[in-house]
Coordinates of N, CA and C in Angstrom, one line a residue:
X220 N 25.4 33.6 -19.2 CA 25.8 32.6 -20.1 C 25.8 31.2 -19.4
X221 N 25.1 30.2 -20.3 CA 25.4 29.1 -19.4 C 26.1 28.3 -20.4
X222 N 26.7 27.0 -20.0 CA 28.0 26.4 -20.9 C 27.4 25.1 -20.2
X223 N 27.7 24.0 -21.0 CA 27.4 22.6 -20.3 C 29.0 21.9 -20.5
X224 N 28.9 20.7 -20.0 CA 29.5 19.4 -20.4 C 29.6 18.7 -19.4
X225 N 29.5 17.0 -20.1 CA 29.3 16.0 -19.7 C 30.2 15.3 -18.8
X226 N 29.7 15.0 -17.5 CA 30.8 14.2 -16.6 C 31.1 12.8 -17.0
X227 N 32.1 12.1 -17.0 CA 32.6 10.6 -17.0 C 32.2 9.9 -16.2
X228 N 32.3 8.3 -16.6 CA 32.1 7.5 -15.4 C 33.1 7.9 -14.5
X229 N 34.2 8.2 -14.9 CA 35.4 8.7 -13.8 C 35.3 9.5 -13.1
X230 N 34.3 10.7 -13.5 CA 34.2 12.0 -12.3 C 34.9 13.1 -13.0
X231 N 35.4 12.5 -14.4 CA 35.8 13.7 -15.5 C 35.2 14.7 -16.7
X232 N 35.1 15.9 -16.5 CA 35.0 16.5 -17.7 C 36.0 17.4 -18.5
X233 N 35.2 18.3 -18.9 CA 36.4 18.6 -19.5 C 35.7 20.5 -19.5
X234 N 36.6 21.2 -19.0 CA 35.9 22.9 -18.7 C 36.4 23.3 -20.1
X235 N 34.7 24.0 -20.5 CA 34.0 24.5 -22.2 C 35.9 25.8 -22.2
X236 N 36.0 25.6 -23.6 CA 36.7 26.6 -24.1 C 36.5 28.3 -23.2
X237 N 35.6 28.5 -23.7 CA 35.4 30.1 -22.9 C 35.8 30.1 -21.5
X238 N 35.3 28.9 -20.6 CA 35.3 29.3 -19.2 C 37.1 29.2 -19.2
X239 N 37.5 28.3 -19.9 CA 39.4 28.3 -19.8 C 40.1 29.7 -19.9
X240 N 39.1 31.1 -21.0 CA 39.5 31.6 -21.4 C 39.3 32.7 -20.4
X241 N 38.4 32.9 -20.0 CA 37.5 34.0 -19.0 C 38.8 33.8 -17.8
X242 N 38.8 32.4 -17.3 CA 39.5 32.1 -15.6 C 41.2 32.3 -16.2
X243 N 41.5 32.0 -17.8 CA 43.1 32.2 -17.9 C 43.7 31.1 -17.4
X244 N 42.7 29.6 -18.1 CA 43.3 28.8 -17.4 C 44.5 28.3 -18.6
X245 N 45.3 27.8 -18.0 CA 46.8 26.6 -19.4 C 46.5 25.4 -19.1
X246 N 47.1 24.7 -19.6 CA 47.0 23.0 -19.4 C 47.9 22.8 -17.8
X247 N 47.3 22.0 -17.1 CA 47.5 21.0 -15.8 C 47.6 22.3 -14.7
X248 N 46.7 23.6 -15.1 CA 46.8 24.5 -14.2 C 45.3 24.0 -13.0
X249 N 45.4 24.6 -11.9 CA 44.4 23.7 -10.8 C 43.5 24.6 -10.8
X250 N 41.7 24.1 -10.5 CA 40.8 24.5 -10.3 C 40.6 24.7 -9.0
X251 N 39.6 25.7 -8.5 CA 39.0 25.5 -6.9 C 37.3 25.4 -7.6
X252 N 36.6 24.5 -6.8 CA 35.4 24.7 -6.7 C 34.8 25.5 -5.3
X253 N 34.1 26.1 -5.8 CA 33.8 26.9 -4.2 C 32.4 26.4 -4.3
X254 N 31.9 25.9 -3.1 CA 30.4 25.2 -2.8 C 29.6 26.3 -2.4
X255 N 28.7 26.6 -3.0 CA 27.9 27.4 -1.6 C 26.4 27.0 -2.1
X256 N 25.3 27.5 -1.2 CA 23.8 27.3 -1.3 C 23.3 27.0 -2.5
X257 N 23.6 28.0 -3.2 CA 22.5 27.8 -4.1 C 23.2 27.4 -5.8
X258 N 24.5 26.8 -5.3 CA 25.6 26.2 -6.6 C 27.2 26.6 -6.3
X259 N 27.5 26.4 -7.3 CA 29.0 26.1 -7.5 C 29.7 26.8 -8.1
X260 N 30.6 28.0 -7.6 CA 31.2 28.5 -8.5 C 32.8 27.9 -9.0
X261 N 33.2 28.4 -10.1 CA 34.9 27.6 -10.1 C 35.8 28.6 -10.5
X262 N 37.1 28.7 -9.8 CA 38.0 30.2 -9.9 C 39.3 29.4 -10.4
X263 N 39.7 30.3 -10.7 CA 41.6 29.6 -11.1 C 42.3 29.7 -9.7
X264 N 42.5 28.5 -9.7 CA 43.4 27.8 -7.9 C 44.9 29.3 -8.0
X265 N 45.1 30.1 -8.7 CA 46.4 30.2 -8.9 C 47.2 29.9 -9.8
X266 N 48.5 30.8 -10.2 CA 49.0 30.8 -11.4 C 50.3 29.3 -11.1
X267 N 50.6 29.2 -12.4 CA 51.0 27.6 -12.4 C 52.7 27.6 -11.6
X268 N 53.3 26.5 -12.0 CA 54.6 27.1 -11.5 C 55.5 28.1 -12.4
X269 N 55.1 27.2 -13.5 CA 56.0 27.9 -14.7 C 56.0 29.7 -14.5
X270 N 54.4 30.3 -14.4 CA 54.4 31.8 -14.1 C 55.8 32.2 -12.8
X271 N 56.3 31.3 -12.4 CA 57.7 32.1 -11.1 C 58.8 31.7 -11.5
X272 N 58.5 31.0 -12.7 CA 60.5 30.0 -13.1 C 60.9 31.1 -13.2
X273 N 62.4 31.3 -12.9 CA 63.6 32.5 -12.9 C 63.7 33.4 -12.2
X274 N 62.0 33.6 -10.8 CA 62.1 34.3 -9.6 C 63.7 34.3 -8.7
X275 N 64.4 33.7 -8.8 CA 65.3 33.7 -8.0 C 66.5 33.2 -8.5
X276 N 66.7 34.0 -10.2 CA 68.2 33.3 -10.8 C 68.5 35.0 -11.2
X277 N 68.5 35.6 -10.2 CA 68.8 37.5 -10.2 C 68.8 38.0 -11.8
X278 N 67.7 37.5 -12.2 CA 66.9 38.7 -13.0 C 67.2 38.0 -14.4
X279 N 67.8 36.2 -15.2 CA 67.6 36.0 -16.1 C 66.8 35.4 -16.6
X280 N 65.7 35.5 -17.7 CA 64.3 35.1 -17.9 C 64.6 33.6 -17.8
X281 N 63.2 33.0 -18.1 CA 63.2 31.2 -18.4 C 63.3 30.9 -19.8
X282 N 63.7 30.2 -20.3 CA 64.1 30.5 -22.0 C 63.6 29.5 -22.2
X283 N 62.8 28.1 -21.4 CA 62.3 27.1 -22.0 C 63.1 25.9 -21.8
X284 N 62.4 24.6 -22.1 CA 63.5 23.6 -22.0 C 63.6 23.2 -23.9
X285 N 63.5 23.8 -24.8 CA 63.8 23.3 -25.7 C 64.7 24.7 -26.5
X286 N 64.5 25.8 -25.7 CA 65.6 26.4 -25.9 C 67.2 26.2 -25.1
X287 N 66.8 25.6 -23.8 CA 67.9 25.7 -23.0 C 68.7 24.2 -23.9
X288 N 67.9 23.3 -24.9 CA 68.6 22.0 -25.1 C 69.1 22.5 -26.4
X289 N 68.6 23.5 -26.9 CA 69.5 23.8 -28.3 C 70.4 24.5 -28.0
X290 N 70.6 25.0 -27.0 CA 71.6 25.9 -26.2 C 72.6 24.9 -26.2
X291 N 72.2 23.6 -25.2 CA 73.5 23.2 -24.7 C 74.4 22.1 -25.8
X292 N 73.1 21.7 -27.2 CA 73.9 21.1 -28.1 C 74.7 21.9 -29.0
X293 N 74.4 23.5 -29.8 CA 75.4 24.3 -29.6 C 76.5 24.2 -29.7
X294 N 76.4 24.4 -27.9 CA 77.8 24.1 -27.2 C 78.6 23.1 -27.2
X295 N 77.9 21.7 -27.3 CA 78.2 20.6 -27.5 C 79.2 20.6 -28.7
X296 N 78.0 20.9 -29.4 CA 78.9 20.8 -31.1 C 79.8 21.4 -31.5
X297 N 80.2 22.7 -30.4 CA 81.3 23.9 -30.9 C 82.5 23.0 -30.0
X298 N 82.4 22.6 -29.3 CA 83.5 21.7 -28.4 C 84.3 20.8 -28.9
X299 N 83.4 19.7 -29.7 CA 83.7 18.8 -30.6 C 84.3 19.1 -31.8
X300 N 84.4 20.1 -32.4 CA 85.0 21.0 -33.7 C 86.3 21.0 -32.9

C-alpha cells in the first residue's frame, strides 16, 4: 500500500487516515521516524499519557474531565439547597 501527502512550507503534514489507524494513533499522540538505507519507516512513539491516568489512585478508573466537572457541580448544587 502506498499513501501520499503533502508537506508544508512548515515541515507539516498531516499522517493519511489508515496509517493513524494501522499505528493506533489519537490526537497529539508522538511519532518516531526510524531512518534507515533504503527509507523511512514511522511507528507509534508509545501510548499517550491519558492510557496510565488512574495507575496509581489504588484501582479507581479516570472518569474524564467533563465527567469529574459534572460531578463536582452536583455537589455544588446539592450544598446550596
Amino acid at each position: 500500500m502506498e499513501l501520499m501527502s503533502t508537506v508544508t512550507s512548515k515541515g507539516q503534514t498531516t499522517v493519511p487516515l489508515e496509517v493513524r489507524r494501522r499505528l493506533g494513533l489519537g490526537p497529539r499522540q508522538k511519532i518516531v521516524y526510524v531512518v534507515e538505507d533504503d527509507g523511512v519507516r514511522i511507528k507509534a512513539a508509545g501510548k499517550g499519557l491519558m492510557s496510565v491516568a488512574g495507575a496509581l489512585s489504588g484501582g479507581k478508573a479516570f472518569v474524564g474531565k467533563e465527567a469529574e466537572r459534572a460531578s463536582y457541580r452536583a455537589a455544588r448544587a446539592k450544598r446550596i439547597k
